[in-house]
Coordinates of C-alpha atoms in Angstrom, one line a residue:
M1 CA 2.5 -14.3 26.9
L2 CA 0.2 -14.1 23.6
Q3 CA -0.7 -17.1 21.8
R4 CA -0.5 -17.2 18.1
K5 CA -4.6 -17.0 17.8
E6 CA -4.7 -13.6 19.9
I7 CA -1.8 -12.3 18.1
T8 CA -3.2 -13.0 14.8
S9 CA -6.1 -11.9 15.5
L10 CA -4.7 -8.6 17.2
L11 CA -2.8 -8.0 13.8
I12 CA -6.1 -8.5 11.7
N13 CA -8.0 -6.0 13.5
V14 CA -5.1 -3.2 13.5
I15 CA -4.4 -3.9 9.7
C16 CA -7.9 -4.1 8.6
T17 CA -9.6 -1.1 10.7
K18 CA -8.2 1.5 8.4
M19 CA -10.4 -0.3 5.5
L20 CA -13.3 0.7 7.6
L21 CA -12.4 4.4 7.3
T22 CA -11.1 6.4 4.5
F23 CA -8.2 4.3 3.3
P24 CA -10.3 3.0 0.2
R25 CA -11.3 6.5 -0.8
T26 CA -6.8 6.9 -1.1
M27 CA -7.1 4.1 -3.2
I28 CA -9.7 4.9 -5.4
I29 CA -8.8 8.0 -5.9
N30 CA -5.7 6.6 -7.5
S31 CA -6.8 4.0 -9.2
G32 CA -10.4 4.1 -10.0
N33 CA -12.1 1.1 -9.4
S34 CA -9.2 -1.0 -10.3
A35 CA -8.5 0.0 -6.5
W36 CA -9.1 -4.1 -5.6
I37 CA -6.1 -4.9 -8.2
Q38 CA -4.3 -2.2 -6.2
A39 CA -4.9 -4.2 -3.2
I40 CA -3.9 -7.8 -4.7
Y41 CA -0.5 -5.6 -5.7
N42 CA 0.4 -4.3 -2.4
S43 CA -0.5 -7.4 -0.8
V44 CA 1.7 -9.2 -2.7
I45 CA 4.9 -6.6 -2.1
V46 CA 4.3 -7.1 1.5
F47 CA 4.1 -10.5 1.4
I48 CA 7.7 -10.5 -0.3
I49 CA 9.0 -7.8 2.4
F50 CA 7.5 -9.9 5.4
F51 CA 8.7 -13.4 4.2
T52 CA 12.1 -11.5 3.5
T53 CA 11.9 -9.9 7.1
Y54 CA 11.3 -12.8 9.0
S55 CA 13.6 -15.1 6.9
I56 CA 16.6 -13.0 8.2
Y57 CA 15.2 -12.8 11.5
R58 CA 16.3 -14.7 14.7
G59 CA 15.3 -14.6 18.0
K60 CA 12.4 -12.9 20.4
K61 CA 14.7 -9.3 20.4
N62 CA 12.3 -6.7 18.9
I63 CA 14.4 -3.8 17.1
I64 CA 14.7 -1.4 20.0
E65 CA 16.4 -4.0 22.0
L66 CA 18.6 -5.1 19.3
A67 CA 19.4 -1.4 18.7
Q68 CA 21.2 -1.3 22.4
M69 CA 22.8 -4.8 21.8
F70 CA 24.7 -3.1 18.9
G71 CA 25.0 0.6 19.2
G72 CA 24.1 1.1 23.2
K73 CA 21.6 3.6 24.5
A74 CA 21.9 6.1 22.1
L75 CA 21.3 3.8 19.1
K76 CA 18.4 2.5 21.3
I77 CA 16.6 5.6 22.0
I78 CA 17.4 7.1 18.4
V79 CA 15.2 3.4 17.4
G80 CA 13.0 3.6 20.0
I81 CA 12.0 7.3 19.1
M82 CA 11.7 6.4 15.4
V83 CA 9.3 3.4 16.4
F84 CA 7.2 6.1 18.6
A85 CA 7.1 8.2 15.7
V86 CA 6.2 5.7 13.2
L87 CA 3.2 4.2 15.3
M88 CA 2.3 7.6 16.8
I89 CA 1.4 9.0 13.3
N90 CA 0.1 5.8 12.4
F91 CA -2.6 5.9 15.4
A92 CA -3.1 9.7 14.6
T93 CA -4.8 8.9 11.2
I94 CA -7.8 7.0 12.9
I95 CA -8.1 9.1 16.1
R96 CA -8.7 11.9 14.0
I97 CA -11.2 10.6 11.5
F98 CA -12.7 8.4 13.6
P99 CA -14.9 10.8 16.4
E100 CA -16.2 12.7 12.9
T101 CA -17.6 9.0 11.3
V102 CA -19.6 8.8 14.8
K103 CA -21.2 11.9 14.5
I104 CA -22.1 11.6 10.9
V105 CA -23.7 8.3 11.3
L106 CA -24.9 7.9 14.9
L107 CA -24.8 11.3 16.9
Q108 CA -25.2 14.5 14.9
D109 CA -26.5 16.4 17.6
F110 CA -23.1 15.8 19.5
R111 CA -19.9 17.9 19.4
V112 CA -17.0 15.7 18.1
E113 CA -15.1 16.6 20.9
L114 CA -17.5 14.9 23.8
I115 CA -17.1 11.6 21.2
L116 CA -13.7 12.1 21.3
V117 CA -13.2 12.8 25.3
A118 CA -15.7 9.3 25.2
L119 CA -12.7 7.4 23.2
L120 CA -9.7 8.5 25.1
I121 CA -11.4 7.1 28.4
A122 CA -12.3 4.2 26.8
M123 CA -8.9 3.4 24.9
S124 CA -7.3 4.4 28.2
A125 CA -9.3 1.8 30.2
G126 CA -8.1 -0.4 27.7
A127 CA -4.3 0.2 27.9
Y128 CA -4.3 0.0 31.6
I129 CA -5.4 -4.3 31.5
G130 CA -2.6 -4.9 29.3
I131 CA -1.9 -6.4 26.1
E132 CA -2.6 -10.1 27.2
S133 CA -6.4 -9.3 28.3
L134 CA -6.7 -7.0 25.4
A135 CA -5.5 -9.9 22.9
K136 CA -8.0 -12.2 24.3
I137 CA -11.2 -9.4 24.0
N138 CA -10.1 -9.0 20.3
Y139 CA -9.7 -12.5 19.6
I140 CA -13.2 -13.2 21.6
F141 CA -15.3 -10.3 19.6
M142 CA -13.4 -11.0 15.9
P143 CA -15.8 -13.9 14.8
V144 CA -18.6 -11.9 15.5
A145 CA -17.2 -9.0 13.7
G146 CA -16.1 -11.8 10.3
V147 CA -19.8 -13.1 11.0
V148 CA -21.3 -8.9 10.6
F149 CA -18.9 -8.5 7.8
I150 CA -20.3 -11.7 5.7
G151 CA -23.7 -11.0 6.1
F152 CA -22.7 -7.3 5.1
L153 CA -21.8 -8.6 1.8
L154 CA -24.4 -11.1 1.1
L155 CA -27.2 -8.3 2.0
L156 CA -25.1 -6.1 -0.9
I157 CA -25.5 -9.0 -3.6
P158 CA -28.5 -7.3 -5.5
Y159 CA -26.5 -4.0 -5.7
Y160 CA -23.6 -5.7 -7.7
K161 CA -23.0 -4.0 -11.3
F162 CA -20.4 -6.0 -13.0
E163 CA -19.7 -3.5 -15.5
N164 CA -19.1 -1.2 -12.5
I165 CA -15.2 -2.3 -12.8
F166 CA -14.4 -1.6 -16.0
P167 CA -12.1 0.0 -17.4
I168 CA -10.2 -3.3 -15.4
F169 CA -7.0 -0.9 -15.0
G170 CA -8.7 2.1 -13.9
E171 CA -6.5 5.4 -13.7
G172 CA -3.9 3.3 -16.0
Y173 CA -0.8 1.4 -15.4
K174 CA 0.8 3.9 -14.1
N175 CA -1.3 4.5 -11.5
L176 CA -1.8 1.5 -10.5
F177 CA 1.5 -0.2 -10.2
V178 CA 3.9 3.0 -9.9
N179 CA 1.8 5.6 -7.7
G180 CA 0.2 2.4 -6.0
F181 CA 3.2 1.6 -4.3
N182 CA 2.3 4.0 -1.8
G183 CA -0.7 1.6 -0.6
I184 CA 1.7 -1.2 0.7
S185 CA 1.3 1.7 3.7
L186 CA -1.9 -0.2 4.9
F187 CA 0.2 -3.0 6.2
S188 CA 2.7 -0.5 8.3
D189 CA 1.2 -1.8 11.4
L190 CA 2.6 -4.8 10.9
I191 CA 5.4 -3.3 12.7
L192 CA 3.5 -4.1 16.0
L193 CA 4.4 -7.5 15.6
N194 CA 7.7 -6.6 15.7
V195 CA 7.4 -4.6 19.0
F196 CA 5.1 -7.4 20.3
L197 CA 8.2 -10.1 19.5
S198 CA 8.9 -10.6 23.0
H199 CA 5.2 -11.3 24.0
C200 CA 5.5 -14.4 21.2
E201 CA 6.1 -18.1 22.4
N202 CA 9.0 -17.7 20.0
N203 CA 9.9 -16.5 16.3
G204 CA 8.3 -19.1 14.5
E205 CA 4.9 -18.7 16.2
A206 CA 5.4 -14.6 15.2
K207 CA 6.0 -15.5 11.7
K208 CA 3.0 -18.2 11.3
S209 CA 1.0 -15.4 12.8
G210 CA 2.2 -13.1 10.7
K211 CA 1.7 -14.9 7.5
K212 CA -1.7 -15.8 8.7
S213 CA -2.9 -12.0 9.5
L214 CA -1.4 -10.5 6.3
F215 CA -3.2 -13.4 3.9
V216 CA -6.9 -12.8 5.9
S217 CA -6.2 -9.0 6.2
S218 CA -5.5 -8.8 1.8
V219 CA -8.5 -10.6 1.5
I220 CA -10.6 -8.7 3.8
S221 CA -9.1 -5.4 2.3
V222 CA -9.7 -6.7 -1.9
I223 CA -13.2 -8.0 -0.9
I224 CA -14.1 -4.1 0.8
L225 CA -12.7 -2.7 -2.8
L226 CA -14.2 -5.0 -4.6
A227 CA -17.7 -4.8 -3.3
Y228 CA -17.5 -0.8 -3.3
C229 CA -16.3 -0.8 -7.1
L230 CA -19.2 -3.3 -7.8
V231 CA -21.9 -1.1 -5.9
Y232 CA -20.9 2.6 -7.3
P233 CA -19.2 3.4 -10.5
Y234 CA -16.5 5.2 -11.2
P235 CA -15.9 8.4 -10.7
A236 CA -18.6 8.6 -8.6
S237 CA -17.1 6.2 -6.3
K238 CA -14.4 8.8 -5.5
E239 CA -16.8 11.2 -3.7
F240 CA -18.1 9.4 -0.9
L241 CA -15.1 9.7 1.7
I242 CA -15.9 6.7 4.1
P243 CA -16.5 4.0 1.6
V244 CA -17.7 1.3 4.0
Y245 CA -20.1 3.5 5.6
Q246 CA -21.5 4.2 2.2
L247 CA -21.9 0.7 1.3
A248 CA -23.9 0.2 4.7
K249 CA -26.0 2.9 3.8
V250 CA -27.0 0.9 0.7
V251 CA -28.6 -2.1 2.4
H252 CA -32.2 -2.2 3.8
I253 CA -33.3 -5.7 5.7
T254 CA -36.6 -4.9 6.1
S255 CA -38.8 -1.6 6.3
F256 CA -38.8 -2.0 10.2
F257 CA -34.9 -2.1 10.4
S258 CA -33.5 0.1 7.3
R259 CA -30.6 1.4 9.0
F260 CA -27.9 -1.0 8.7
E261 CA -25.2 1.3 8.8
A262 CA -26.1 1.9 12.5
L263 CA -25.4 -1.8 13.5
F264 CA -22.1 -1.7 11.3
Q265 CA -21.0 1.6 13.1
F266 CA -21.7 -0.2 16.3
I267 CA -19.3 -3.4 15.2
W268 CA -16.6 -0.9 13.7
S269 CA -16.9 1.2 16.8
I270 CA -15.6 -1.9 19.2
L271 CA -13.3 -2.6 16.8
V272 CA -11.5 0.7 17.0
L273 CA -11.8 0.9 20.4
L274 CA -9.8 -2.6 20.9
Y275 CA -7.5 -0.8 17.8
S276 CA -6.7 2.1 20.0
A277 CA -6.3 0.6 23.3
I278 CA -3.8 -2.2 21.7
Y279 CA -2.0 1.2 20.2
V280 CA -1.7 3.5 23.2
Y281 CA -0.6 0.0 25.0
A282 CA 2.3 0.0 22.2
L283 CA 3.2 3.6 22.6
C284 CA 3.6 3.1 26.1
Y285 CA 5.6 -0.1 26.0
V286 CA 8.1 1.6 23.2
W287 CA 8.7 4.4 25.8
Q288 CA 9.0 2.1 28.5
L289 CA 11.6 0.0 26.5
T290 CA 13.6 3.1 25.2
F291 CA 14.0 4.8 28.6
G292 CA 14.2 1.5 30.7
L293 CA 11.3 2.6 32.8
R294 CA 9.7 -0.2 35.1
Y295 CA 6.3 0.3 34.4
Y296 CA 4.3 1.6 31.5
R297 CA 0.9 2.6 33.2
P298 CA 2.1 6.1 34.3
L299 CA 2.7 6.9 30.6
I300 CA -1.0 5.9 29.8
F301 CA -2.5 9.4 30.6
P302 CA 0.3 11.5 28.9
I303 CA -0.1 9.9 25.6
V304 CA -3.7 9.7 25.8
V305 CA -3.5 13.8 26.2
I306 CA -1.3 13.8 23.2
N307 CA -3.2 12.4 21.3
G308 CA -6.6 13.8 21.9
V309 CA -4.8 17.4 21.2
I310 CA -3.5 16.2 17.9
A311 CA -6.5 14.9 16.9
L312 CA -8.2 18.6 17.8
I313 CA -5.5 19.7 14.7
P314 CA -7.7 19.0 11.8
S315 CA -10.2 21.6 11.1
S316 CA -12.5 19.0 8.8
I317 CA -12.5 15.5 8.0
V318 CA -11.4 16.0 4.3
T319 CA -8.4 17.9 5.9
A320 CA -8.2 14.4 7.9
V321 CA -7.8 12.6 5.0
T322 CA -5.5 14.8 3.2
A323 CA -3.1 14.7 6.1
E324 CA -3.3 10.8 6.4
K325 CA -2.2 10.0 2.7
L326 CA 0.7 12.6 3.1
E327 CA 1.8 10.4 6.8
N328 CA 1.2 7.0 5.2
I329 CA 3.6 8.0 2.4
I330 CA 6.5 8.8 5.5
V331 CA 5.5 6.0 8.0
Y332 CA 5.8 2.9 5.6
P333 CA 9.4 3.0 4.7
L334 CA 10.3 3.1 8.1
A335 CA 8.2 0.3 9.1
F336 CA 9.1 -2.0 6.7
L337 CA 13.1 -1.1 6.6
L338 CA 13.7 -1.1 10.5
P339 CA 12.7 -4.6 11.2
I340 CA 14.9 -5.7 7.8
I341 CA 18.1 -4.0 9.2
F342 CA 17.9 -5.3 12.7
G343 CA 17.0 -8.6 10.9
F344 CA 20.5 -8.5 10.4
V345 CA 21.8 -7.7 13.5
S346 CA 19.7 -10.6 15.2
R347 CA 21.8 -13.1 13.2
K348 CA 25.0 -11.4 14.4
Y349 CA 23.6 -11.6 18.1
Y350 CA 21.7 -14.9 18.0
G351 CA 24.5 -17.2 18.3
K352 CA 25.8 -15.2 21.6
L353 CA 22.3 -15.1 22.8
K354 CA 21.8 -19.0 22.9
E355 CA 25.1 -19.8 24.2
S356 CA 24.3 -17.8 27.1
G357 CA 20.8 -18.7 27.5
K358 CA 19.1 -15.6 27.3
E359 CA 16.9 -16.6 24.5
Q360 CA 14.8 -19.3 23.5
K361 CA 15.2 -21.2 20.5
S362 CA 13.4 -19.9 17.8
E363 CA 11.3 -22.5 15.7
E364 CA 12.0 -22.2 12.1
V365 CA 9.5 -22.1 9.7

């Protein structure tokens, strides 16, 4: 059983990890140096979607379990495969880009394939120990990452130039508020809250965790984009593939220690390893639920191998960034609509589940 603080920190990690890689560049290309306003706009939309979903949702059954109750095994398999595909595509965008960033920042002389193998081994080990242990480790590490992040922002203060955020609406209202709608894909990892619903104490605790993690992740995303836009003027800001790494490069603490990006890479490498292990476990868990398997651990090896093969498909990090943009447009409709659709199903079956004693009472918030 996951405590509220553990599921909250887990969700913050899986949502914010994208912001440490190439996702900010996608938003800057769309909105210019008003990308931080787009982040606020996207956050408001996702808050509305989240509160709509969990005002409807009842009980602790996730969408795969509800699909079986509503349409039998056939619907359960269809929905399970859809959820698996959403998680796989979400995960693939990270696992394809991360080895390249490690090579660029830390290990220029290493082959990307060797870095990828090390990542696959680490995330396999993490998935093997289970979600409860992963959530506890993640909860312990997140404050460390938070302290480094705050220090990072403070060290950037001498480089901020407030004139860089003008024009305030960047590439125009249409790009910001129409094309920028796709930026809600940043929060598509929120579907993991539904997947792990049965690991939470009750629906009310899950809702509180989701609400807090959304708020913290939104603030972090806005701050990262605002800091980047204050340091780099547009259109120069859209030229860098990994904006946070580019910010870390400008920080010079002393003449003795001038490569802050190496320390920052170490911190975000651990975050990505935790993210990857959580995702591998989630993929195994979804497959286990979908096909009624007894154990999830035998699934770790094939799922890790599949993801390793996917990670080798793009010819370069540029190709991976392009694929990420297209995949995000495909992923977020399913990630947000499926919980709403099955929220209505949960209302239908919640009373029956309570009467039969199979469902714990949800805490209304």
